């Protein structure tokens, strides 16, 4: 009993040391805590892969241009194309040229632009608008032997009624052989012809 009393301070000191040792072992190291914090802030590779395609898709959709393709192509109409597309790609989207297409009327290497009109003239068509670098076909003349009602209403002084009269006349009498023959269409006189003469072709 005397021995226990004599060494009691040593037993207490050893007990305290054991408690501190256990607490030190269980406490997370400083470097490990910092690493856990960094891992929580950095997005995972899966998150990045999930977000990126959606953003790219949005940018891609906004970048498309609308091009109106008319004349001697298999499927005339409005097409959506990439902004760096060429006229050749636009014509491919419309099914390609017809056998009656005048290829010299178009510049296949030209870049397309939003709201551009690409008009492919027919072989033998008068006043063929030849495209050059940087030019647009938006001012191309309207072929009165091929134009539909909507295209004909783009002519000066031609509304829906007169456009339909032009179509009816050529269906009953065949294609126009001269621009002046338009005066034979009911409602179109010399003055009307003079106002739109520069806009039309055969």
GROMACS .gro file of C-alpha atoms in nm:
model
  202
    1UNK     CA    1   0.000   0.000   0.000
    2UNK     CA    2   0.292   0.225   0.082
    3UNK     CA    3   0.435   0.154  -0.264
    4UNK     CA    4   0.109   0.256  -0.440
    5UNK     CA    5   0.104   0.586  -0.251
    6UNK     CA    6   0.467   0.643  -0.335
    7UNK     CA    7   0.413   0.604  -0.713
    8UNK     CA    8   0.061   0.750  -0.742
    9UNK     CA    9   0.193   1.064  -0.917
   10UNK     CA   10   0.351   0.848  -1.185
   11UNK     CA   11   0.026   0.659  -1.243
   12UNK     CA   12  -0.168   0.988  -1.278
   13UNK     CA   13   0.090   1.128  -1.520
   14UNK     CA   14   0.077   0.812  -1.734
   15UNK     CA   15  -0.304   0.823  -1.743
   16UNK     CA   16  -0.308   1.187  -1.859
   17UNK     CA   17  -0.049   1.108  -2.127
   18UNK     CA   18  -0.262   0.820  -2.258
   19UNK     CA   19  -0.570   1.047  -2.283
   20UNK     CA   20  -0.380   1.311  -2.486
   21UNK     CA   21  -0.233   1.041  -2.712
   22UNK     CA   22  -0.577   0.900  -2.793
   23UNK     CA   23  -0.716   1.248  -2.866
   24UNK     CA   24  -0.422   1.332  -3.095
   25UNK     CA   25  -0.464   1.010  -3.294
   26UNK     CA   26  -0.838   1.068  -3.351
   27UNK     CA   27  -0.802   1.436  -3.457
   28UNK     CA   28  -0.786   1.478  -3.847
   29UNK     CA   29  -0.453   1.606  -3.972
   30UNK     CA   30  -0.433   1.961  -4.104
   31UNK     CA   31  -0.332   1.852  -4.456
   32UNK     CA   32  -0.616   1.601  -4.472
   33UNK     CA   33  -0.873   1.868  -4.374
   34UNK     CA   34  -0.744   2.104  -4.644
   35UNK     CA   35  -0.757   1.824  -4.903
   36UNK     CA   36  -1.119   1.744  -4.812
   37UNK     CA   37  -1.212   2.114  -4.854
   38UNK     CA   38  -1.043   2.137  -5.196
   39UNK     CA   39  -1.217   1.822  -5.320
   40UNK     CA   40  -1.555   1.964  -5.215
   41UNK     CA   41  -1.496   2.288  -5.413
   42UNK     CA   42  -1.369   2.129  -5.740
   43UNK     CA   43  -1.656   2.006  -5.965
   44UNK     CA   44  -1.632   1.645  -6.065
   45UNK     CA   45  -1.549   1.537  -6.419
   46UNK     CA   46  -1.899   1.397  -6.453
   47UNK     CA   47  -2.053   1.738  -6.375
   48UNK     CA   48  -1.834   1.908  -6.634
   49UNK     CA   49  -1.924   1.657  -6.902
   50UNK     CA   50  -2.293   1.698  -6.822
   51UNK     CA   51  -2.297   2.079  -6.840
   52UNK     CA   52  -2.072   2.139  -7.143
   53UNK     CA   53  -2.285   1.972  -7.418
   54UNK     CA   54  -2.595   2.170  -7.316
   55UNK     CA   55  -2.406   2.498  -7.341
   56UNK     CA   56  -2.256   2.403  -7.677
   57UNK     CA   57  -2.597   2.301  -7.809
   58UNK     CA   58  -2.743   2.640  -7.714
   59UNK     CA   59  -2.461   2.828  -7.889
   60UNK     CA   60  -2.492   2.607  -8.196
   61UNK     CA   61  -2.869   2.662  -8.224
   62UNK     CA   62  -2.829   3.039  -8.206
   63UNK     CA   63  -2.560   3.036  -8.476
   64UNK     CA   64  -2.777   2.889  -8.756
   65UNK     CA   65  -2.865   3.107  -9.056
   66UNK     CA   66  -3.181   3.097  -9.268
   67UNK     CA   67  -3.138   3.092  -9.646
   68UNK     CA   68  -3.413   3.112  -9.911
   69UNK     CA   69  -3.325   2.903 -10.219
   70UNK     CA   70  -3.522   2.970 -10.539
   71UNK     CA   71  -3.515   2.887 -10.908
   72UNK     CA   72  -3.369   2.580 -11.073
   73UNK     CA   73  -3.317   2.353 -10.772
   74UNK     CA   74  -3.487   2.024 -10.694
   75UNK     CA   75  -3.653   2.145 -10.371
   76UNK     CA   76  -3.685   2.525 -10.344
   77UNK     CA   77  -3.751   2.659  -9.997
   78UNK     CA   78  -3.603   2.803  -9.677
   79UNK     CA   79  -3.318   2.607  -9.517
   80UNK     CA   80  -3.120   2.630  -9.191
   81UNK     CA   81  -2.743   2.615  -9.239
   82UNK     CA   82  -2.427   2.659  -9.037
   83UNK     CA   83  -2.292   3.018  -9.056
   84UNK     CA   84  -1.973   2.909  -9.235
   85UNK     CA   85  -2.161   2.721  -9.510
   86UNK     CA   86  -2.102   2.787  -9.881
   87UNK     CA   87  -2.358   2.825 -10.159
   88UNK     CA   88  -2.263   2.476 -10.280
   89UNK     CA   89  -2.373   2.328  -9.946
   90UNK     CA   90  -2.696   2.528  -9.956
   91UNK     CA   91  -2.778   2.389 -10.302
   92UNK     CA   92  -2.703   2.036 -10.179
   93UNK     CA   93  -2.953   2.092  -9.896
   94UNK     CA   94  -3.212   2.186 -10.160
   95UNK     CA   95  -3.154   1.862 -10.349
   96UNK     CA   96  -2.907   2.000 -10.603
   97UNK     CA   97  -2.955   2.174 -10.937
   98UNK     CA   98  -3.207   2.075 -11.203
   99UNK     CA   99  -3.101   1.983 -11.556
  100UNK     CA  100  -3.224   2.324 -11.670
  101UNK     CA  101  -3.006   2.522 -11.426
  102UNK     CA  102  -2.764   2.786 -11.552
  103UNK     CA  103  -2.459   2.719 -11.333
  104UNK     CA  104  -2.286   3.042 -11.433
  105UNK     CA  105  -2.557   3.235 -11.247
  106UNK     CA  106  -2.424   3.122 -10.909
  107UNK     CA  107  -2.098   3.139 -10.714
  108UNK     CA  108  -2.061   2.802 -10.544
  109UNK     CA  109  -1.775   2.924 -10.324
  110UNK     CA  110  -1.964   3.219 -10.176
  111UNK     CA  111  -2.040   3.209  -9.801
  112UNK     CA  112  -2.408   3.219  -9.711
  113UNK     CA  113  -2.558   3.489  -9.489
  114UNK     CA  114  -2.871   3.504  -9.275
  115UNK     CA  115  -3.184   3.601  -9.477
  116UNK     CA  116  -2.994   3.557  -9.805
  117UNK     CA  117  -3.182   3.464 -10.123
  118UNK     CA  118  -3.000   3.224 -10.356
  119UNK     CA  119  -3.158   3.233 -10.702
  120UNK     CA  120  -3.055   2.978 -10.967
  121UNK     CA  121  -3.145   3.095 -11.316
  122UNK     CA  122  -3.256   2.870 -11.602
  123UNK     CA  123  -3.050   2.808 -11.915
  124UNK     CA  124  -3.125   3.078 -12.170
  125UNK     CA  125  -3.283   3.308 -11.914
  126UNK     CA  126  -3.227   3.674 -11.997
  127UNK     CA  127  -3.044   3.910 -11.761
  128UNK     CA  128  -2.893   3.629 -11.556
  129UNK     CA  129  -2.768   3.776 -11.224
  130UNK     CA  130  -2.418   3.630 -11.188
  131UNK     CA  131  -2.298   3.609 -10.828
  132UNK     CA  132  -1.951   3.732 -10.743
  133UNK     CA  133  -1.752   3.724 -10.420
  134UNK     CA  134  -1.934   3.921 -10.153
  135UNK     CA  135  -2.246   3.971 -10.364
  136UNK     CA  136  -2.598   3.865 -10.276
  137UNK     CA  137  -2.877   3.730 -10.491
  138UNK     CA  138  -3.146   3.913 -10.295
  139UNK     CA  139  -3.189   4.153 -10.591
  140UNK     CA  140  -3.233   3.874 -10.849
  141UNK     CA  141  -3.509   3.932 -11.103
  142UNK     CA  142  -3.830   3.734 -11.078
  143UNK     CA  143  -3.899   3.488 -11.358
  144UNK     CA  144  -4.264   3.544 -11.453
  145UNK     CA  145  -4.279   3.200 -11.617
  146UNK     CA  146  -4.175   3.019 -11.299
  147UNK     CA  147  -4.259   3.241 -11.003
  148UNK     CA  148  -4.539   3.139 -10.768
  149UNK     CA  149  -4.803   3.374 -10.628
  150UNK     CA  150  -4.590   3.485 -10.330
  151UNK     CA  151  -4.293   3.570 -10.552
  152UNK     CA  152  -4.506   3.763 -10.799
  153UNK     CA  153  -4.646   3.985 -10.523
  154UNK     CA  154  -4.290   4.114 -10.469
  155UNK     CA  155  -4.322   4.300 -10.801
  156UNK     CA  156  -4.420   4.669 -10.792
  157UNK     CA  157  -4.797   4.710 -10.816
  158UNK     CA  158  -4.874   4.335 -10.807
  159UNK     CA  159  -5.110   4.215 -10.537
  160UNK     CA  160  -5.254   3.869 -10.480
  161UNK     CA  161  -5.529   3.914 -10.740
  162UNK     CA  162  -5.293   4.024 -11.020
  163UNK     CA  163  -5.041   3.755 -10.924
  164UNK     CA  164  -5.310   3.490 -10.965
  165UNK     CA  165  -5.413   3.649 -11.297
  166UNK     CA  166  -5.055   3.614 -11.425
  167UNK     CA  167  -5.046   3.248 -11.324
  168UNK     CA  168  -5.386   3.181 -11.484
  169UNK     CA  169  -5.278   3.352 -11.808
  170UNK     CA  170  -4.962   3.143 -11.848
  171UNK     CA  171  -5.151   2.822 -11.764
  172UNK     CA  172  -5.405   2.896 -12.036
  173UNK     CA  173  -5.172   3.045 -12.298
  174UNK     CA  174  -4.835   2.890 -12.220
  175UNK     CA  175  -4.514   3.067 -12.105
  176UNK     CA  176  -4.467   3.435 -12.173
  177UNK     CA  177  -4.254   3.491 -12.481
  178UNK     CA  178  -4.185   3.857 -12.404
  179UNK     CA  179  -4.209   4.088 -12.106
  180UNK     CA  180  -4.447   4.312 -12.299
  181UNK     CA  181  -4.694   4.024 -12.319
  182UNK     CA  182  -4.779   4.095 -11.954
  183UNK     CA  183  -5.005   4.375 -12.077
  184UNK     CA  184  -5.240   4.104 -12.206
  185UNK     CA  185  -5.306   3.997 -11.848
  186UNK     CA  186  -5.629   4.154 -11.712
  187UNK     CA  187  -5.547   4.443 -11.479
  188UNK     CA  188  -5.195   4.504 -11.609
  189UNK     CA  189  -5.140   4.796 -11.844
  190UNK     CA  190  -4.846   4.980 -11.993
  191UNK     CA  191  -4.795   5.192 -11.681
  192UNK     CA  192  -4.798   4.888 -11.452
  193UNK     CA  193  -4.548   4.712 -11.678
  194UNK     CA  194  -4.316   5.015 -11.674
  195UNK     CA  195  -4.311   5.017 -11.293
  196UNK     CA  196  -4.197   4.654 -11.264
  197UNK     CA  197  -4.012   4.601 -11.591
  198UNK     CA  198  -3.670   4.614 -11.425
  199UNK     CA  199  -3.772   4.347 -11.174
  200UNK     CA  200  -3.878   4.069 -11.410
  201UNK     CA  201  -3.725   3.819 -11.649
  202UNK     CA  202  -3.841   3.530 -11.864
   0.00000   0.00000   0.00000
